[in-house]
Each structure stands twice: as C-alpha cells, then as structure tokens.
mmCIF file of C-alpha atoms in Angstrom:
data_model
loop_
_atom_site.group_PDB
_atom_site.id
_atom_site.type_symbol
_atom_site.label_atom_id
_atom_site.label_comp_id
_atom_site.label_asym_id
_atom_site.label_seq_id
_atom_site.Cartn_x
_atom_site.Cartn_y
_atom_site.Cartn_z
ATOM 1 C CA UNK A 1 42.544 323.164 174.199
ATOM 2 C CA UNK A 2 41.081 326.616 173.958
ATOM 3 C CA UNK A 3 43.170 330.054 174.289
ATOM 4 C CA UNK A 4 43.145 330.516 178.295
ATOM 5 C CA UNK A 5 42.850 334.331 177.222
ATOM 6 C CA UNK A 6 39.050 333.153 176.096
ATOM 7 C CA UNK A 7 38.568 331.461 179.524
ATOM 8 C CA UNK A 8 39.468 335.674 181.484
ATOM 9 C CA UNK A 9 37.553 337.748 178.687
ATOM 10 C CA UNK A 10 34.644 335.408 179.373
ATOM 11 C CA UNK A 11 34.592 335.045 182.900
ATOM 12 C CA UNK A 12 36.133 339.693 182.616
ATOM 13 C CA UNK A 13 32.787 339.704 180.189
ATOM 14 C CA UNK A 14 30.290 338.750 183.362
ATOM 15 C CA UNK A 15 29.813 342.664 185.795
ATOM 16 C CA UNK A 16 30.352 342.924 188.269
ATOM 17 C CA UNK A 17 27.440 344.042 190.858
ATOM 18 C CA UNK A 18 28.956 346.999 192.842
ATOM 19 C CA UNK A 19 31.256 348.611 190.111
ATOM 20 C CA UNK A 20 29.615 348.097 187.349
ATOM 21 C CA UNK A 21 32.840 346.397 185.551
ATOM 22 C CA UNK A 22 33.926 343.094 185.201
ATOM 23 C CA UNK A 23 35.109 340.541 187.648
ATOM 24 C CA UNK A 24 38.708 340.582 186.643
ATOM 25 C CA UNK A 25 38.876 344.280 186.227
ATOM 26 C CA UNK A 26 36.931 345.346 189.701
ATOM 27 C CA UNK A 27 38.891 342.547 191.099
ATOM 28 C CA UNK A 28 35.656 341.342 191.908
ATOM 29 C CA UNK A 29 38.103 337.981 190.650
ATOM 30 C CA UNK A 30 41.177 336.756 189.117
ATOM 31 C CA UNK A 31 41.948 334.434 185.714
ATOM 32 C CA UNK A 32 40.339 331.156 186.314
ATOM 33 C CA UNK A 33 41.784 328.316 186.328
ATOM 34 C CA UNK A 34 41.563 325.413 184.146
ATOM 35 C CA UNK A 35 43.232 321.734 184.283
ATOM 36 C CA UNK A 36 41.318 318.176 183.240
ATOM 37 C CA UNK A 37 37.850 320.281 182.146
ATOM 38 C CA UNK A 38 37.300 321.959 185.300
ATOM 39 C CA UNK A 39 37.251 326.058 185.112
ATOM 40 C CA UNK A 40 37.758 326.820 189.125
ATOM 41 C CA UNK A 41 37.004 330.262 190.345
ATOM 42 C CA UNK A 42 37.735 332.186 193.301
ATOM 43 C CA UNK A 43 35.106 334.861 193.729
ATOM 44 C CA UNK A 44 35.630 337.669 196.077
ATOM 45 C CA UNK A 45 31.782 338.330 198.008
ATOM 46 C CA UNK A 46 32.891 340.665 200.963
ATOM 47 C CA UNK A 47 30.145 342.954 200.198
ATOM 48 C CA UNK A 48 27.254 341.396 197.855
ATOM 49 C CA UNK A 49 24.036 340.307 199.399
ATOM 50 C CA UNK A 50 23.387 336.567 199.525
ATOM 51 C CA UNK A 51 21.025 337.026 196.213
ATOM 52 C CA UNK A 52 23.676 339.249 194.604
ATOM 53 C CA UNK A 53 26.401 336.812 195.453
ATOM 54 C CA UNK A 54 24.265 333.500 193.887
ATOM 55 C CA UNK A 55 23.354 335.889 190.835
ATOM 56 C CA UNK A 56 27.119 335.796 189.080
ATOM 57 C CA UNK A 57 27.576 332.736 190.818
ATOM 58 C CA UNK A 58 24.605 331.676 187.722
ATOM 59 C CA UNK A 59 26.664 333.580 185.632
ATOM 60 C CA UNK A 60 30.196 332.588 186.080
ATOM 61 C CA UNK A 61 28.519 328.810 185.501
ATOM 62 C CA UNK A 62 26.650 329.919 182.508
ATOM 63 C CA UNK A 63 29.556 332.376 181.532
ATOM 64 C CA UNK A 64 32.074 329.416 181.403
ATOM 65 C CA UNK A 65 30.283 325.984 180.854
ATOM 66 C CA UNK A 66 29.992 325.911 177.204
ATOM 67 C CA UNK A 67 33.906 327.027 176.213
ATOM 68 C CA UNK A 68 35.745 324.559 174.846
ATOM 69 C CA UNK A 69 37.703 321.733 176.893
ATOM 70 C CA UNK A 70 36.175 322.800 179.937
ATOM 71 C CA UNK A 71 32.891 320.378 181.791
ATOM 72 C CA UNK A 72 32.433 321.283 185.090
ATOM 73 C CA UNK A 73 32.524 325.070 186.355
ATOM 74 C CA UNK A 74 33.363 325.719 190.211
ATOM 75 C CA UNK A 75 33.103 328.433 192.271
ATOM 76 C CA UNK A 76 35.433 329.855 195.322
ATOM 77 C CA UNK A 77 34.147 332.244 197.268
ATOM 78 C CA UNK A 78 36.004 333.824 200.433
ATOM 79 C CA UNK A 79 35.253 336.612 202.157
ATOM 80 C CA UNK A 80 37.019 339.837 204.360
ATOM 81 C CA UNK A 81 36.102 339.876 207.742
ATOM 82 C CA UNK A 82 33.016 341.171 208.114
ATOM 83 C CA UNK A 83 32.881 344.890 209.432
ATOM 84 C CA UNK A 84 30.302 347.095 209.346
ATOM 85 C CA UNK A 85 30.819 350.725 208.172
ATOM 86 C CA UNK A 86 27.802 354.258 208.671
ATOM 87 C CA UNK A 87 27.775 356.887 205.810
ATOM 88 C CA UNK A 88 26.000 359.914 207.130
ATOM 89 C CA UNK A 89 23.426 361.596 205.334
ATOM 90 C CA UNK A 90 23.314 365.139 206.893
ATOM 91 C CA UNK A 91 22.015 368.398 205.359
ATOM 92 C CA UNK A 92 21.904 372.520 207.467
ATOM 93 C CA UNK A 93 18.615 372.532 207.892
ATOM 94 C CA UNK A 94 15.235 370.918 207.666
ATOM 95 C CA UNK A 95 12.844 370.507 204.980
ATOM 96 C CA UNK A 96 15.205 369.716 202.113
ATOM 97 C CA UNK A 97 14.349 366.270 201.333
ATOM 98 C CA UNK A 98 17.238 364.564 203.144
ATOM 99 C CA UNK A 99 14.920 361.781 204.591
ATOM 100 C CA UNK A 100 13.730 360.522 201.218
ATOM 101 C CA UNK A 101 17.507 361.027 199.998
ATOM 102 C CA UNK A 102 18.337 358.665 203.138
ATOM 103 C CA UNK A 103 16.324 356.383 202.549
ATOM 104 C CA UNK A 104 15.466 355.808 198.468
ATOM 105 C CA UNK A 105 19.910 355.963 198.810
ATOM 106 C CA UNK A 106 19.580 352.794 200.926
ATOM 107 C CA UNK A 107 17.069 351.278 198.575
ATOM 108 C CA UNK A 108 19.139 351.936 195.582
ATOM 109 C CA UNK A 109 22.606 350.232 196.970
ATOM 110 C CA UNK A 110 20.695 347.712 198.204
ATOM 111 C CA UNK A 111 19.629 346.964 194.292
ATOM 112 C CA UNK A 112 23.280 347.193 193.993
ATOM 113 C CA UNK A 113 24.044 344.270 195.726
ATOM 114 C CA UNK A 114 25.560 345.763 198.464
ATOM 115 C CA UNK A 115 23.966 344.696 202.198
ATOM 116 C CA UNK A 116 22.403 347.748 203.578
ATOM 117 C CA UNK A 117 20.497 348.994 206.453
ATOM 118 C CA UNK A 118 18.788 352.447 207.811
ATOM 119 C CA UNK A 119 18.874 353.720 210.952
ATOM 120 C CA UNK A 120 16.378 356.990 211.059
ATOM 121 C CA UNK A 121 18.690 359.051 213.699
ATOM 122 C CA UNK A 122 16.620 362.461 213.295
ATOM 123 C CA UNK A 123 15.057 361.598 216.840
ATOM 124 C CA UNK A 124 13.163 364.082 217.250
ATOM 125 C CA UNK A 125 10.741 364.480 214.049
ATOM 126 C CA UNK A 126 11.311 360.633 213.311
ATOM 127 C CA UNK A 127 9.864 359.860 208.864
ATOM 128 C CA UNK A 128 11.626 357.290 207.653
ATOM 129 C CA UNK A 129 9.103 354.458 208.599
ATOM 130 C CA UNK A 130 6.178 356.500 207.209
ATOM 131 C CA UNK A 131 8.859 356.693 203.884
ATOM 132 C CA UNK A 132 9.279 352.752 204.345
ATOM 133 C CA UNK A 133 6.067 351.668 204.674
ATOM 134 C CA UNK A 134 7.078 350.087 208.397
ATOM 135 C CA UNK A 135 4.844 351.979 210.143
ATOM 136 C CA UNK A 136 2.869 350.505 213.188
ATOM 137 C CA UNK A 137 5.599 347.957 213.280
ATOM 138 C CA UNK A 138 7.891 347.406 216.223
ATOM 139 C CA UNK A 139 11.269 346.398 216.762
ATOM 140 C CA UNK A 140 11.550 343.267 218.503
ATOM 141 C CA UNK A 141 14.537 342.202 220.965
ATOM 142 C CA UNK A 142 17.388 339.678 221.286
ATOM 143 C CA UNK A 143 18.938 340.242 224.745
ATOM 144 C CA UNK A 144 19.594 343.981 225.084
ATOM 145 C CA UNK A 145 19.520 344.781 221.815
ATOM 146 C CA UNK A 146 17.683 345.367 218.785
ATOM 147 C CA UNK A 147 16.234 343.285 216.315
ATOM 148 C CA UNK A 148 15.561 345.935 213.012
ATOM 149 C CA UNK A 149 12.377 345.932 211.127
ATOM 150 C CA UNK A 150 12.378 344.327 208.091
ATOM 151 C CA UNK A 151 10.975 346.279 204.732
ATOM 152 C CA UNK A 152 10.181 345.164 201.881
ATOM 153 C CA UNK A 153 12.943 346.856 200.000
ATOM 154 C CA UNK A 154 15.961 344.707 200.635
ATOM 155 C CA UNK A 155 16.505 347.437 204.089
ATOM 156 C CA UNK A 156 16.653 346.413 207.196
ATOM 157 C CA UNK A 157 15.291 350.051 209.375
ATOM 158 C CA UNK A 158 15.169 351.601 212.921
ATOM 159 C CA UNK A 159 13.371 354.228 213.816
ATOM 160 C CA UNK A 160 12.104 355.839 216.656
ATOM 161 C CA UNK A 161 9.415 356.279 214.963
ATOM 162 C CA UNK A 162 8.707 352.660 215.915
ATOM 163 C CA UNK A 163 9.365 352.785 219.471
ATOM 164 C CA UNK A 164 7.146 355.626 219.749
ATOM 165 C CA UNK A 165 3.054 356.683 219.417
ATOM 166 C CA UNK A 166 2.535 357.950 215.956
ATOM 167 C CA UNK A 167 2.227 361.803 216.736
ATOM 168 C CA UNK A 168 3.483 361.245 219.796
ATOM 169 C CA UNK A 169 6.136 364.677 221.066
ATOM 170 C CA UNK A 170 9.152 363.013 221.671
ATOM 171 C CA UNK A 171 10.258 365.222 224.384
ATOM 172 C CA UNK A 172 14.578 364.687 225.798
ATOM 173 C CA UNK A 173 17.509 366.349 225.879
ATOM 174 C CA UNK A 174 20.629 365.968 224.483
ATOM 175 C CA UNK A 175 21.811 363.423 226.705
ATOM 176 C CA UNK A 176 18.128 361.643 226.133
ATOM 177 C CA UNK A 177 18.476 361.379 222.890
ATOM 178 C CA UNK A 178 22.005 360.274 222.041
ATOM 179 C CA UNK A 179 21.033 357.405 224.265
ATOM 180 C CA UNK A 180 19.452 356.705 222.224
ATOM 181 C CA UNK A 181 20.668 356.604 219.523
ATOM 182 C CA UNK A 182 22.961 354.438 220.250
ATOM 183 C CA UNK A 183 20.571 352.176 220.946
ATOM 184 C CA UNK A 184 20.063 351.804 217.056
ATOM 185 C CA UNK A 185 23.104 351.684 216.069
ATOM 186 C CA UNK A 186 24.544 348.867 218.216
ATOM 187 C CA UNK A 187 21.279 346.967 216.718
ATOM 188 C CA UNK A 188 22.038 344.053 216.136
ATOM 189 C CA UNK A 189 22.466 344.604 212.112
ATOM 190 C CA UNK A 190 22.800 340.509 211.712
ATOM 191 C CA UNK A 191 24.944 341.315 207.890
ATOM 192 C CA UNK A 192 24.582 344.988 207.034
ATOM 193 C CA UNK A 193 27.997 346.164 206.183
ATOM 194 C CA UNK A 194 26.789 349.656 205.369
ATOM 195 C CA UNK A 195 24.353 351.867 207.448
ATOM 196 C CA UNK A 196 22.745 354.615 206.423
ATOM 197 C CA UNK A 197 22.349 357.295 209.131
ATOM 198 C CA UNK A 198 19.549 359.348 208.371
ATOM 199 C CA UNK A 199 21.283 362.548 211.083
ATOM 200 C CA UNK A 200 18.977 365.237 212.305
ATOM 201 C CA UNK A 201 19.550 368.953 210.127
ATOM 202 C CA UNK A 202 21.417 370.596 211.849
ATOM 203 C CA UNK A 203 24.770 370.672 213.869
ATOM 204 C CA UNK A 204 23.606 369.473 217.318
ATOM 205 C CA UNK A 205 23.845 366.880 220.176
ATOM 206 C CA UNK A 206 22.837 363.709 218.644
ATOM 207 C CA UNK A 207 25.290 364.584 215.654
ATOM 208 C CA UNK A 208 27.903 365.208 217.835
ATOM 209 C CA UNK A 209 27.541 362.129 220.131
ATOM 210 C CA UNK A 210 27.642 359.639 216.842
ATOM 211 C CA UNK A 211 30.377 361.586 215.630
ATOM 212 C CA UNK A 212 31.877 361.352 219.183
ATOM 213 C CA UNK A 213 30.412 357.383 220.363
ATOM 214 C CA UNK A 214 30.275 356.439 216.205
ATOM 215 C CA UNK A 215 32.410 358.139 213.968
ATOM 216 C CA UNK A 216 31.135 357.799 210.463
ATOM 217 C CA UNK A 217 33.033 356.570 206.984
ATOM 218 C CA UNK A 218 31.031 359.028 205.599
ATOM 219 C CA UNK A 219 29.213 361.663 204.806
ATOM 220 C CA UNK A 220 26.407 363.186 201.654
ATOM 221 C CA UNK A 221 25.279 366.361 202.329
ATOM 222 C CA UNK A 222 21.791 367.654 200.790
ATOM 223 C CA UNK A 223 20.902 370.966 199.820
ATOM 224 C CA UNK A 224 17.653 372.630 197.617
ATOM 225 C CA UNK A 225 19.349 375.436 195.353
ATOM 226 C CA UNK A 226 19.254 378.455 197.054
ATOM 227 C CA UNK A 227 21.074 380.408 198.503
ATOM 228 C CA UNK A 228 20.474 380.465 202.417
ATOM 229 C CA UNK A 229 20.012 376.270 202.657
ATOM 230 C CA UNK A 230 23.776 376.193 201.076
ATOM 231 C CA UNK A 231 24.862 378.733 203.886
ATOM 232 C CA UNK A 232 23.939 376.287 206.493
ATOM 233 C CA UNK A 233 24.444 373.255 204.325
ATOM 234 C CA UNK A 234 28.346 374.646 204.820
ATOM 235 C CA UNK A 235 28.018 374.874 207.916
ATOM 236 C CA UNK A 236 27.612 371.063 208.407
ATOM 237 C CA UNK A 237 30.492 370.259 206.090
ATOM 238 C CA UNK A 238 32.605 372.332 208.095
ATOM 239 C CA UNK A 239 31.615 370.192 210.991
ATOM 240 C CA UNK A 240 32.016 366.953 209.528
ATOM 241 C CA UNK A 241 35.431 368.767 208.316
ATOM 242 C CA UNK A 242 36.256 369.810 211.841
ATOM 243 C CA UNK A 243 36.192 365.990 212.843
ATOM 244 C CA UNK A 244 38.430 364.717 210.157
ATOM 245 C CA UNK A 245 34.214 362.431 208.505
ATOM 246 C CA UNK A 246 34.830 362.307 204.407
ATOM 247 C CA UNK A 247 32.959 363.698 202.730
ATOM 248 C CA UNK A 248 31.180 361.632 200.001
ATOM 249 C CA UNK A 249 30.031 365.075 198.091
ATOM 250 C CA UNK A 250 27.482 366.603 197.854
ATOM 251 C CA UNK A 251 23.524 366.414 196.545
ATOM 252 C CA UNK A 252 21.578 369.390 195.149
ATOM 253 C CA UNK A 253 17.354 368.586 196.444
ATOM 254 C CA UNK A 254 14.141 369.967 194.376
ATOM 255 C CA UNK A 255 16.570 371.230 191.040
ATOM 256 C CA UNK A 256 13.724 371.949 188.847
ATOM 257 C CA UNK A 257 10.078 371.286 188.688
ATOM 258 C CA UNK A 258 9.327 370.045 185.276
ATOM 259 C CA UNK A 259 5.128 370.987 184.864
ATOM 260 C CA UNK A 260 2.964 368.063 184.351
ATOM 261 C CA UNK A 261 0.854 369.534 181.825
ATOM 262 C CA UNK A 262 2.630 371.482 179.709
ATOM 263 C CA UNK A 263 6.115 370.735 179.950
ATOM 264 C CA UNK A 264 7.671 373.642 180.788
ATOM 265 C CA UNK A 265 10.790 373.562 182.941
ATOM 266 C CA UNK A 266 10.943 376.128 186.183
ATOM 267 C CA UNK A 267 13.841 376.298 188.750
ATOM 268 C CA UNK A 268 11.244 377.987 191.959
ATOM 269 C CA UNK A 269 14.480 377.185 194.005
ATOM 270 C CA UNK A 270 17.340 379.021 190.864
ATOM 271 C CA UNK A 271 19.491 376.472 189.771
ATOM 272 C CA UNK A 272 22.379 374.926 189.780
ATOM 273 C CA UNK A 273 24.234 376.800 193.534
ATOM 274 C CA UNK A 274 24.973 372.855 194.807
ATOM 275 C CA UNK A 275 26.828 372.221 192.539
ATOM 276 C CA UNK A 276 29.289 375.576 191.943
ATOM 277 C CA UNK A 277 29.447 375.300 196.078
ATOM 278 C CA UNK A 278 30.987 372.093 195.630
ATOM 279 C CA UNK A 279 33.282 373.246 192.687
ATOM 280 C CA UNK A 280 33.613 375.951 195.690
ATOM 281 C CA UNK A 281 34.710 373.963 198.112
ATOM 282 C CA UNK A 282 36.632 370.915 196.155
ATOM 283 C CA UNK A 283 34.506 368.587 196.595
ATOM 284 C CA UNK A 284 31.861 366.197 194.060
ATOM 285 C CA UNK A 285 28.867 366.727 193.081
ATOM 286 C CA UNK A 286 27.162 363.233 192.983
ATOM 287 C CA UNK A 287 23.842 364.481 191.171
ATOM 288 C CA UNK A 288 20.229 366.908 191.526
ATOM 289 C CA UNK A 289 17.485 364.881 191.804
ATOM 290 C CA UNK A 290 14.069 367.022 190.463
ATOM 291 C CA UNK A 291 11.146 368.526 192.244
ATOM 292 C CA UNK A 292 8.863 366.387 190.973
ATOM 293 C CA UNK A 293 5.545 365.042 192.055
ATOM 294 C CA UNK A 294 6.011 362.202 191.069
ATOM 295 C CA UNK A 295 8.318 361.049 193.773
ATOM 296 C CA UNK A 296 6.388 362.980 196.357
ATOM 297 C CA UNK A 297 3.576 360.534 195.628
ATOM 298 C CA UNK A 298 5.899 357.510 195.780
ATOM 299 C CA UNK A 299 7.017 358.298 199.552
ATOM 300 C CA UNK A 300 3.632 359.556 201.223
ATOM 301 C CA UNK A 301 3.357 356.428 199.938
ATOM 302 C CA UNK A 302 5.747 354.025 201.429
ATOM 303 C CA UNK A 303 7.399 353.333 197.589
ATOM 304 C CA UNK A 304 10.616 354.611 197.989
ATOM 305 C CA UNK A 305 11.218 356.129 193.699
ATOM 306 C CA UNK A 306 14.183 354.139 194.219
ATOM 307 C CA UNK A 307 11.990 350.119 195.115
ATOM 308 C CA UNK A 308 11.109 351.062 191.312
ATOM 309 C CA UNK A 309 11.688 350.436 187.485
ATOM 310 C CA UNK A 310 10.954 353.854 185.947
ATOM 311 C CA UNK A 311 12.444 357.064 185.055
ATOM 312 C CA UNK A 312 12.275 358.689 188.461
ATOM 313 C CA UNK A 313 13.946 356.484 189.813
ATOM 314 C CA UNK A 314 16.859 356.816 188.482
ATOM 315 C CA UNK A 315 18.529 359.860 190.587
ATOM 316 C CA UNK A 316 18.842 357.814 193.472
ATOM 317 C CA UNK A 317 20.080 354.650 191.850
ATOM 318 C CA UNK A 318 23.411 357.114 189.548
ATOM 319 C CA UNK A 319 23.732 358.618 193.559
ATOM 320 C CA UNK A 320 24.337 354.871 195.060
ATOM 321 C CA UNK A 321 26.732 354.676 191.698
ATOM 322 C CA UNK A 322 28.587 357.746 192.774
ATOM 323 C CA UNK A 323 28.487 356.069 196.453
ATOM 324 C CA UNK A 324 29.476 352.978 195.914
ATOM 325 C CA UNK A 325 32.645 353.735 194.308
ATOM 326 C CA UNK A 326 33.808 356.069 196.935
ATOM 327 C CA UNK A 327 32.726 352.705 199.282
ATOM 328 C CA UNK A 328 34.963 351.094 197.331
ATOM 329 C CA UNK A 329 38.423 353.778 195.802
ATOM 330 C CA UNK A 330 40.323 349.828 194.683
ATOM 331 C CA UNK A 331 37.765 348.769 193.423
ATOM 332 C CA UNK A 332 40.838 347.664 190.716
ATOM 333 C CA UNK A 333 42.663 345.711 193.030
ATOM 334 C CA UNK A 334 39.989 344.431 195.578
ATOM 335 C CA UNK A 335 35.905 345.370 195.511
ATOM 336 C CA UNK A 336 33.680 345.058 198.657
ATOM 337 C CA UNK A 337 35.538 344.447 201.452
ATOM 338 C CA UNK A 338 33.213 347.541 203.842
#
C-alpha cells in the first residue's frame, strides 16, 4: 500500500472551484480513507452548482484511480442546509457603471461555480435585461411567486424591465417601489445560493426598504475615480455603515482609456481615486475596470464581458475572486456555506 500522504497530496492537488486552493487546504474535503482497495472521499458541495459538483467528482476519481492500491474511488457528497444571501451592488450616483459591474459579477461568480441569481432593483431605470440578453421575456409565476428568467450565462434573473413594456415610464412612489422589490427578492429562486442585487443609484426608498426587510449580507460600492463620484460613493457607504451592512469593498470603474489606434493610456476621469478613498476609509479595494470600447459594445449586445475568454473578462473575474473569498472567510476550515 502506498504512503497515505500520497493520497492526501493527490486529493489536495485538485482545486476547489471557488477558492482555487486544494480540496483539503480549502476544507472542501477531508483526507481520503483507503480500505480494501477502495478510496472513500467525503466532499462538501455546499454552494457549488451541479456542473461544478460533477467536475470535482470526476477530477477526484481521475486523480486517485491511478494510485497504487486503489481499485475503486467513491465520493460521498454532503451539503449544509440551503440558505440564500443577498449581495448589494450600489453607488452614490448614476452613470458610474454599477449595473455593468453587477451583471458581470453575477456571471463571473457563476463561472466560479457559485449558484448565483441577479436582481435588477433599479426599479425606475432597469437595464439588466439588455445587459443579460433577456429583453422581451416575461417571467412566469408559480402560485404567488415569480419564476426568474433563465439566461444563457447560467444566471437566472428578474427585473422590472421584464414586467413593463420597453420604454414605459415607471412613475411610482416609494411604497410601490418597495413592494416591487419584495416580489423580485421573494421569487422562486430555486437552488441559487447568492443573489446579486443591482440597486438604484443614491440612498433612496429602494435601499431603505431592502435594508429594513431584506438585509443584505454585504455591499459592494462602485465609483469612477473623479472626486464628485467619490463624494457620492461615500454617502452610499455611510448608509450601509449606519445599517450595519458590511462593505465588501470598492471598485473603480472607467479607470483609464487605452486608445485603440496608438495604445496611449489617458485618464479622462482621473486615476486612483477609489483606491485612495478605500485606503482612507479603511476598506478593501477590489480592483479597476478600464474605460473600454470592448466592454461597451459587448454590454450593448447583451454579451457580458465576464462570459468571454478574452482579456476584457479578467478584471471582472478578479473582482469575483475577491468577493468569493469574502463570502467564505473561513475557507481554511469550511468552503461554501452560503
């Protein structure tokens, strides 16, 4: 029989889909047990999509089957009781790319194996149906609950843009907007463990209703580097702080523009402002997203850049990695557990 450390090393050489660390280091699996030629592995699949579970199971069987003394590999999957968490994406003002970030964050987290849904809570200016290529589709209902609209990016979603005709003004007072938000959040989200909530800009009725009735697990703030945007972002941060909603961090959008002809980088909105603000406020800085014609074109076409394999996807994937790590602070002993 081979040294038990060899089996442990082989299992830990397989990456956890969410943290990227080895299955044992991340807490996703315990060291395998070997008896009478059978290697048994207990795998915690909490927070993993069906596809991610199958990929990890296949990798375990492939990784252990070739080792000396192993004739069969058995994988037992376990999961904690299903709970669902909300993650709010906010900004102090409009026009800073909050909705683009929310859509791409949802897609990027889904690519990491997190079962993610997307709520367009910008009741008065819904844009997620365009960003996620689901315009013109209407959600069905089961009983008193809406059924989210599926997308080709593996992220179910709901938006007021699915419920009203395109271009129609939504002239609602605060209570009506709050009720609409409740319907979106309380929908039949199935197996989704995490809901990304794209908030309206500012600190108005929708934010207050969400915090009071559907308190998010954390909030991510988006700003451009310019001083005016950062002033407003600070107000959004203060609202969440007053409500004891943890701030995951700040993202700097429109951070530099590379000329497609000469390659020279300019900074029409300044540079480094959000990172400096994060440092001054004692908050994590999660990354920068450039001012890019590729991002604009892909978004207008309903192709979230995070769904692609090109370099334009990388900033969103990096930010999603930080968010996944924040969602799993005890990954060394337990990964998943949304």
